[in-house]
Structures are given as structure tokens and as C-alpha cells.
Amino acid sequence: MSQSSLTVDSLISLIEQREQLKETHPLKYLFWESTLRCNLDCLHCGSDCMKDNSSKAKEIDISLVKKELVDIAKYYDTTQITFAIIGGEPLVREDIIEVGAFSAELGYNWGITTNGMLLTHAKIAQLKEANLKTISVSLDGLEAHHDELRNLKGSHKIVTKNIRRLMADRFFLAFDIICCVNGLNVNHLGEFVEELIEMGVPRVRFTPIFSHGRASENGHLILKDEQLRQLLTFIAKYRASGDNRIDVTLSEEGYYGAEFECQIREDLHYCGSGVQIGTILYDGKVMGCPSVSRKYTEGNIKDSSFMELWNSKFYQYRGGKEKLFESQCKGCEDWVLCEGGGFHLLDQKNCEGTLCQYEKVLKR
């Protein structure tokens, strides 16, 4: 929907569609946080992932995940669902490819989000054999910025080498780079985009770091208000430039008002957490988007099936959101379009100032 098409009638229709989605909650994205283990120790990790095996004992067996995939297939057309395996770093678990292949047999479009460090020739061949459809790789700017954020010198070289491997054999349906924008790299986004173009990357999703997990202890990474505006302006100008060598967009990070909405991503802001997006955590707990605070879980697949929880719980995501955001948003005339922004913005730690992304970019 372009900005020029945002008539009163279209906005009313959009609001009505969103209300209907809350009632029908059609599952479109199912995330499985396969592990909290990781081979990196990043400064900004929102999940506080661990390089040791201390969380391994709590990881659910893949038989439980397969059971849920079969059950969900009874209710939905699986070809319309993206099953995304995340972490931690999902590739530290050898059995996630087995689950991915199983989901593909059931018709799901399955994919992974990875830091890219373990994408060897052999691992890529396994993913291809398992009919992987989508892959997102984290790359956080130019070499110095990525290595500092990922807390490992040389990590940029490894990841870019592995990205080139993927670009040489595009067996997947969709690929993108996720770049966490922060105080280290925000002034170098143009150079970074050119680096991605040189590698043949088709799409980059910029996402500002927010104050969860270890990022809350590294305040220099959080974008200042003027830097957030700088990021949005960069994306809007690039998208308007007509340069089609790469698709530059913003992740679903919040509502930014008439100046930026429809300029920074394909459509108006919409947070589908708990409405179209559900997650099974590493220990079996169930919630909306995996970026949301762990305060907002709905149960555990060890006790109830995902579909039982999906159909009977999730009130705070669908009907109770206004109350959760009341202290921040009460009386705001933009509520009907914004609905508090991304659900993940609740419960941030050590966060200075407002949680409202729109208010941040209004400041001059």
C-alpha cells in the first residue's frame, strides 16, 4: 500500500482487517527457538544466549516439535505457513535439519535465521537436501563494526565468505541479511549496502537494537533519537531512489507516523505477534513473536498442544494489548494504527526516555 493510496476508506478497511485477524488469528509464522546455545557471545544479544551447554538439558526433544507440526497441519494449509528455526544459533543443534526436512514433507516453507558462522559447504549441502526455503543471515555492518558487535575478531570474514557460498547456489526461495543497526554502524549504512550489492545479496532488513538482554547493559549500542531518524531517512531515501540492485527495508520495529510509514517498508506498520505469529521456545513454552519479553508466555507444549494454546489463550496479544500499553499510549490519537508499536518494545531494561518509536523520531 503506497502512501498516496492511504485514503480514509483504505485506513478504515485496514483497521477492520486487523480486528478480524485478532478474532480469526490465522497462523502464518511459526518460530521454533531450537536452542539458547550459541557459538558467539554478542554484545547485543536479546536472548542472553550462552556459549556453554548449561541450557541444553532444558531443550525439548525434536519428537515434540514434529508432533506439533503434524497437529497444526490438521488445522491449516501448511503451504501458507513459514516455519522458522531460530536460536541461539540453530546450527549448533545437529537435529534441526531433520526437523526442517520433516516440515518440508508436510508442506511447510521452512527456514533458518543464523549468524552464518557454521555455513560450511557440507552444512549448506545438508540444508539444500532438506528442501530449505528461506534463510536469513546476520551481518552487522562493515568488518570492524560487525566484529565488535559480535565480540569476535575475524567473524565478518567468515560470514561474508559463507554468504558468497550461498549466493553461488541459490537453491532457496528467499534470502536476506538482517543488520542490527546501532551506535557503531549507523553512520556507515551506505557503504554497507554497497558491500552487500557486491556480494549479490538481494535484500537487507535493517533493525534497530532495542534494550533487551545484553543490549540493556551496552547502552552505547542503542540508537539515540536523532540516529533512529537518521536510519529511517536513509531507508526512505534509498527506497525512493529507484535503485533496484538490492531491496532495502526496515524490520517490523514500530509505528513511525505519516512521514515514514510506507516509505521504509512495503506496508504500514503491523505487529502480528500472537495474532499471526506464534513461537515454541527452546524449553517448550509458547508465546507470540520470539522477540517479545518472556513475561508473556501462554503455556507449554509439554502440557497442552500448541493449537490448544493458540485457540484458547493469547488474550494479552489480541484483546488485552491496549491495557498493557496504557501507561505509554493512553489518549494517543494514533493508537488505531500503531497499537503501541511492536509488542517486543514492552518491558525494556535500562532504557532512557520514551518507549514510543514515533515520539522518538518526532523530536528534532
Coordinates of C-alpha atoms in Angstrom, one line a residue:
M1 CA 0.0 0.0 0.0
S2 CA 1.6 3.2 -1.1
Q3 CA 1.3 6.4 0.9
S4 CA -0.8 8.0 -1.9
S5 CA -3.4 5.3 -1.5
L6 CA -3.9 5.9 2.2
T7 CA -7.4 7.3 1.9
V8 CA -9.8 7.4 4.8
D9 CA -11.7 4.4 3.3
S10 CA -8.5 2.4 2.9
L11 CA -7.4 3.1 6.5
I12 CA -10.8 2.2 7.8
S13 CA -10.7 -1.1 5.8
L14 CA -7.2 -1.7 7.2
I15 CA -8.3 -1.3 10.8
E16 CA -11.3 -3.6 10.2
Q17 CA -9.0 -6.2 8.7
R18 CA -6.7 -6.1 11.8
E19 CA -9.7 -6.5 14.1
Q20 CA -10.8 -9.5 12.1
L21 CA -7.3 -11.0 12.3
K22 CA -7.5 -10.8 16.1
E23 CA -10.7 -12.8 16.0
T24 CA -9.6 -15.4 13.5
H25 CA -5.8 -15.4 14.3
P26 CA -4.6 -17.3 11.2
L27 CA -1.2 -18.7 11.9
K28 CA 1.3 -17.5 9.2
Y29 CA 4.7 -17.7 11.0
L30 CA 5.6 -20.4 13.4
F31 CA 9.0 -19.9 15.1
W32 CA 10.9 -22.6 16.9
E33 CA 13.6 -21.3 19.2
S34 CA 15.5 -24.5 19.0
T35 CA 18.2 -23.6 21.5
L36 CA 19.7 -20.9 23.6
R37 CA 23.2 -22.2 22.9
C38 CA 25.4 -20.2 20.6
N39 CA 28.9 -20.2 19.2
L40 CA 29.1 -16.4 19.7
D41 CA 28.9 -14.0 22.6
C42 CA 27.4 -10.9 21.0
L43 CA 27.2 -7.6 22.9
H44 CA 23.6 -7.0 21.9
C45 CA 22.0 -10.5 22.3
G46 CA 18.4 -10.1 23.3
S47 CA 18.1 -13.7 24.4
D48 CA 21.2 -13.8 26.6
C49 CA 22.4 -16.8 24.6
M50 CA 25.1 -18.9 26.0
K51 CA 28.3 -20.4 24.6
D52 CA 28.3 -23.2 27.1
N53 CA 25.8 -26.1 27.3
S54 CA 24.1 -25.1 30.5
S55 CA 20.7 -24.7 28.8
K56 CA 20.9 -27.9 26.7
A57 CA 19.2 -30.1 29.3
K58 CA 16.0 -28.0 29.0
E59 CA 15.8 -28.2 25.2
I60 CA 12.7 -30.1 24.1
D61 CA 13.2 -33.2 22.0
I62 CA 12.5 -32.9 18.3
S63 CA 9.8 -35.6 18.6
L64 CA 7.6 -33.0 20.4
V65 CA 8.2 -30.4 17.7
K66 CA 7.3 -32.9 15.0
K67 CA 4.2 -33.8 16.8
E68 CA 3.1 -30.2 16.9
L69 CA 3.8 -29.7 13.2
V70 CA 1.6 -32.7 12.4
D71 CA -1.2 -31.3 14.6
I72 CA -1.0 -27.8 13.2
A73 CA -1.3 -29.3 9.7
K74 CA -4.8 -30.6 10.6
Y75 CA -6.0 -27.0 11.0
Y76 CA -4.1 -25.0 8.4
D77 CA -2.8 -25.2 4.9
T78 CA 0.9 -25.7 5.7
T79 CA 2.0 -24.2 2.4
Q80 CA 0.8 -20.8 3.8
I81 CA 2.9 -21.1 6.9
T82 CA 6.6 -20.2 7.3
F83 CA 8.2 -22.5 9.9
A84 CA 11.4 -20.6 11.0
I85 CA 14.0 -22.3 13.2
I86 CA 16.0 -19.8 15.3
G87 CA 18.2 -19.8 18.4
G88 CA 20.6 -19.1 19.9
E89 CA 22.4 -20.3 16.9
P90 CA 20.2 -23.1 15.5
L91 CA 23.0 -24.8 13.6
V92 CA 24.7 -25.8 16.9
R93 CA 21.9 -28.5 17.0
E94 CA 22.6 -31.2 14.5
D95 CA 19.0 -32.4 14.6
I96 CA 17.3 -29.1 13.4
I97 CA 17.9 -30.1 9.8
E98 CA 15.9 -33.3 10.4
V99 CA 13.0 -31.2 11.7
G100 CA 13.2 -28.9 8.8
A101 CA 13.1 -31.8 6.3
F102 CA 10.2 -33.3 8.2
S103 CA 8.3 -29.9 8.0
A104 CA 9.0 -29.7 4.3
E105 CA 7.4 -33.1 3.7
L106 CA 4.3 -31.7 5.5
G107 CA 4.3 -28.7 3.1
Y108 CA 5.7 -26.0 5.4
N109 CA 8.0 -23.4 4.0
W110 CA 10.8 -23.8 6.4
G111 CA 13.8 -21.7 7.0
I112 CA 16.5 -20.6 9.5
T113 CA 17.9 -17.4 11.0
T114 CA 21.6 -17.9 11.6
N115 CA 24.7 -15.9 12.4
G116 CA 26.3 -17.5 9.4
M117 CA 29.4 -18.8 11.1
L118 CA 28.6 -22.5 10.6
L119 CA 27.5 -22.4 7.0
T120 CA 30.2 -24.7 5.6
H121 CA 30.0 -26.3 2.2
A122 CA 28.8 -29.5 3.9
K123 CA 26.2 -27.7 6.0
I124 CA 24.8 -25.8 3.0
A125 CA 24.5 -29.1 1.1
Q126 CA 22.5 -30.6 4.0
L127 CA 20.2 -27.6 4.1
K128 CA 19.7 -27.9 0.3
E129 CA 18.9 -31.6 0.6
A130 CA 16.4 -30.9 3.4
N131 CA 14.5 -28.5 1.0
L132 CA 15.2 -25.4 2.9
K133 CA 13.1 -22.5 1.5
T134 CA 14.2 -19.3 3.4
I135 CA 17.4 -18.2 5.1
S136 CA 18.3 -15.0 7.0
V137 CA 21.9 -14.3 7.9
S138 CA 23.0 -11.8 10.4
L139 CA 25.7 -9.3 9.2
D140 CA 26.0 -6.1 11.2
G141 CA 27.8 -3.7 9.0
L142 CA 31.4 -3.3 7.8
E143 CA 34.1 -5.5 9.2
A144 CA 35.2 -3.5 12.2
H145 CA 31.6 -2.8 13.3
H146 CA 30.4 -6.4 12.9
D147 CA 33.4 -7.9 14.7
E148 CA 33.0 -5.5 17.6
L149 CA 29.2 -6.2 18.0
R150 CA 29.7 -10.0 17.6
N151 CA 32.6 -9.9 20.0
L152 CA 34.9 -11.9 17.8
K153 CA 37.6 -10.6 15.5
G154 CA 37.5 -12.3 12.1
S155 CA 33.8 -13.2 12.3
H156 CA 33.0 -10.8 9.4
K157 CA 35.4 -12.5 7.1
I158 CA 33.9 -15.9 7.9
V159 CA 30.3 -14.8 7.5
T160 CA 30.9 -12.9 4.2
K161 CA 32.7 -16.0 2.8
N162 CA 29.7 -18.1 3.7
I163 CA 27.3 -15.6 2.2
R164 CA 29.2 -15.8 -1.1
R165 CA 28.8 -19.6 -0.9
L166 CA 25.0 -19.2 -0.6
M167 CA 24.9 -16.6 -3.4
A168 CA 26.8 -19.1 -5.7
D169 CA 24.0 -21.7 -5.4
R170 CA 20.6 -20.0 -4.8
F171 CA 18.6 -23.1 -4.1
F172 CA 16.3 -21.3 -1.6
L173 CA 13.2 -19.2 -2.4
A174 CA 14.1 -16.2 -0.2
F175 CA 17.3 -14.9 1.3
D176 CA 18.0 -11.7 3.3
I177 CA 20.6 -10.1 5.5
I178 CA 19.5 -8.9 8.9
C179 CA 21.6 -6.0 10.1
C180 CA 21.3 -4.8 13.7
V181 CA 21.7 -1.0 13.5
N182 CA 23.5 0.5 16.4
G183 CA 25.7 3.3 17.5
L184 CA 28.7 1.6 15.9
N185 CA 27.4 1.3 12.3
V186 CA 24.6 3.8 11.9
N187 CA 26.9 6.3 10.1
H188 CA 28.2 3.7 7.5
L189 CA 25.0 2.2 6.1
G190 CA 25.6 3.4 2.6
E191 CA 29.0 1.7 2.5
F192 CA 27.5 -1.4 4.0
V193 CA 24.7 -1.6 1.3
E194 CA 27.3 -1.3 -1.4
E195 CA 29.3 -4.2 0.2
L196 CA 26.1 -6.4 0.1
I197 CA 25.4 -5.5 -3.5
E198 CA 28.9 -6.5 -4.5
M199 CA 28.2 -10.0 -2.9
G200 CA 25.0 -10.3 -4.8
V201 CA 22.7 -10.1 -1.8
P202 CA 19.1 -9.4 -2.9
R203 CA 17.6 -7.9 0.3
V204 CA 18.7 -6.3 3.6
R205 CA 16.5 -5.8 6.6
F206 CA 17.7 -3.1 9.0
T207 CA 16.6 -3.5 12.6
P208 CA 17.5 -1.0 15.4
I209 CA 18.8 -2.7 18.5
F210 CA 16.4 -2.4 21.4
S211 CA 17.1 -2.6 25.1
H212 CA 16.6 -6.3 25.8
G213 CA 19.1 -8.9 27.1
R214 CA 22.8 -7.9 26.9
A215 CA 22.0 -4.8 24.8
S216 CA 20.5 -3.3 28.0
E217 CA 24.0 -3.4 29.5
N218 CA 25.6 -1.8 26.5
G219 CA 23.8 1.5 26.2
H220 CA 26.2 2.8 23.6
L221 CA 24.6 0.4 21.1
I222 CA 21.1 1.8 21.4
L223 CA 20.3 4.4 18.8
K224 CA 19.8 8.0 20.1
D225 CA 16.6 9.7 18.8
E226 CA 18.4 11.5 16.0
Q227 CA 20.2 8.3 15.0
L228 CA 16.9 6.5 14.7
R229 CA 15.6 9.2 12.5
Q230 CA 18.9 9.0 10.5
L231 CA 18.3 5.3 9.9
L232 CA 14.7 5.8 8.8
T233 CA 15.7 8.7 6.5
F234 CA 18.4 6.5 4.9
I235 CA 16.0 3.7 4.2
A236 CA 13.2 6.0 2.9
K237 CA 15.6 7.8 0.5
Y238 CA 17.1 4.6 -0.8
R239 CA 13.7 3.1 -1.5
A240 CA 12.7 6.2 -3.3
S241 CA 15.8 6.4 -5.3
G242 CA 14.8 3.7 -7.8
D243 CA 18.0 1.7 -7.2
N244 CA 16.8 -1.8 -7.6
R245 CA 20.1 -3.6 -7.1
I246 CA 19.0 -4.5 -3.6
D247 CA 15.8 -4.3 -1.6
V248 CA 16.4 -2.2 1.5
T249 CA 13.8 -2.3 4.2
L250 CA 13.1 -2.0 7.9
S251 CA 12.1 -4.9 10.1
E252 CA 8.7 -4.6 11.9
E253 CA 10.1 -2.3 14.7
G254 CA 7.2 0.0 15.4
Y255 CA 5.0 2.8 14.0
Y256 CA 6.6 6.0 12.7
G257 CA 3.7 8.2 11.5
A258 CA 2.8 9.7 8.2
E259 CA 6.3 10.9 7.4
F260 CA 7.9 7.4 7.3
E261 CA 5.1 4.8 7.1
C262 CA 5.0 3.2 3.7
Q263 CA 8.4 4.8 2.9
I264 CA 10.5 2.5 5.0
R265 CA 8.9 -0.9 4.3
E266 CA 6.3 -2.4 1.9
D267 CA 3.3 -1.7 4.0
L268 CA 2.0 0.2 7.1
H269 CA 3.3 -0.9 10.4
Y270 CA 1.6 -4.1 11.8
C271 CA 2.7 -6.2 14.7
G272 CA 1.3 -9.7 14.2
S273 CA 2.7 -11.2 17.4
G274 CA 0.2 -13.6 18.9
V275 CA -2.2 -12.9 16.0
Q276 CA -0.4 -14.4 13.0
I277 CA 2.9 -15.2 14.7
G278 CA 3.5 -17.9 17.3
T279 CA 6.6 -19.3 18.9
I280 CA 7.7 -22.5 20.6
L281 CA 10.6 -21.7 22.9
Y282 CA 13.6 -24.0 23.5
D283 CA 12.0 -25.4 26.7
G284 CA 8.5 -25.9 25.2
K285 CA 6.9 -22.7 26.3
V286 CA 4.6 -20.9 23.8
M287 CA 4.4 -17.2 23.1
G288 CA 3.9 -14.7 20.3
C289 CA 6.9 -13.3 18.4
P290 CA 10.3 -14.6 19.8
S291 CA 11.5 -11.0 20.3
V292 CA 8.7 -10.4 22.9
S293 CA 9.6 -10.4 26.6
R294 CA 9.5 -13.9 28.2
K295 CA 6.9 -12.5 30.6
Y296 CA 4.3 -13.0 28.0
T297 CA 4.2 -16.8 27.6
E298 CA 0.9 -18.7 27.3
G299 CA 1.7 -22.3 28.4
N300 CA 3.9 -25.2 27.4
I301 CA 3.6 -27.9 24.7
K302 CA 4.6 -30.4 27.4
D303 CA 1.2 -29.8 29.0
S304 CA -1.0 -28.6 26.1
S305 CA -0.7 -28.7 22.3
F306 CA 0.3 -25.6 20.5
M307 CA -3.1 -25.4 18.8
E308 CA -4.9 -25.7 22.1
L309 CA -3.0 -22.7 23.4
W310 CA -3.2 -20.8 20.1
N311 CA -7.0 -21.1 20.1
S312 CA -7.8 -20.6 23.8
K313 CA -5.0 -18.2 25.1
F314 CA -3.2 -15.2 23.7
Y315 CA -5.7 -12.7 25.1
Q316 CA -3.0 -10.2 26.0
Y317 CA -1.8 -10.2 22.4
R318 CA -5.3 -9.9 20.8
G319 CA -7.7 -8.3 23.2
G320 CA -5.6 -7.0 26.1
K321 CA -2.9 -5.1 24.3
E322 CA -4.4 -1.7 25.0
K323 CA -4.3 -2.3 28.7
L324 CA -0.7 -3.4 28.6
F325 CA 0.3 -0.2 26.7
E326 CA -2.0 2.0 28.7
S327 CA 0.7 3.9 30.7
Q328 CA 2.5 4.7 27.5
C329 CA -0.3 5.2 25.0
K330 CA -3.5 6.3 26.7
G331 CA -5.2 9.0 24.8
C332 CA -2.9 8.8 21.7
E333 CA -4.8 9.6 18.5
D334 CA -2.5 7.3 16.6
W335 CA -3.4 4.2 18.6
V336 CA -5.7 2.7 16.0
L337 CA -2.8 2.5 13.5
C338 CA 0.0 2.0 15.9
E339 CA -1.4 -0.2 18.7
G340 CA 1.7 0.5 20.8
G341 CA 4.2 -0.3 18.1
G342 CA 5.9 -3.7 18.2
F343 CA 4.9 -5.9 21.1
H344 CA 8.6 -6.5 21.7
L345 CA 9.1 -2.9 22.9
L346 CA 7.3 -3.7 26.2
D347 CA 9.5 -4.4 29.2
Q348 CA 12.8 -2.9 28.0
K349 CA 15.5 -2.5 30.6
N350 CA 17.8 0.4 31.3
C351 CA 16.0 2.3 28.5
E352 CA 16.2 6.1 28.7
G353 CA 13.2 8.1 27.7
T354 CA 10.0 7.0 26.0
L355 CA 9.4 3.5 24.5
C356 CA 7.4 5.2 21.8
Q357 CA 9.3 4.9 18.5
Y358 CA 7.0 7.5 16.9
E359 CA 7.7 10.0 19.6
K360 CA 11.5 9.5 19.2
V361 CA 11.5 10.4 15.6
L362 CA 9.3 13.4 16.1
K363 CA 12.0 15.0 18.2
R364 CA 14.2 17.5 16.4

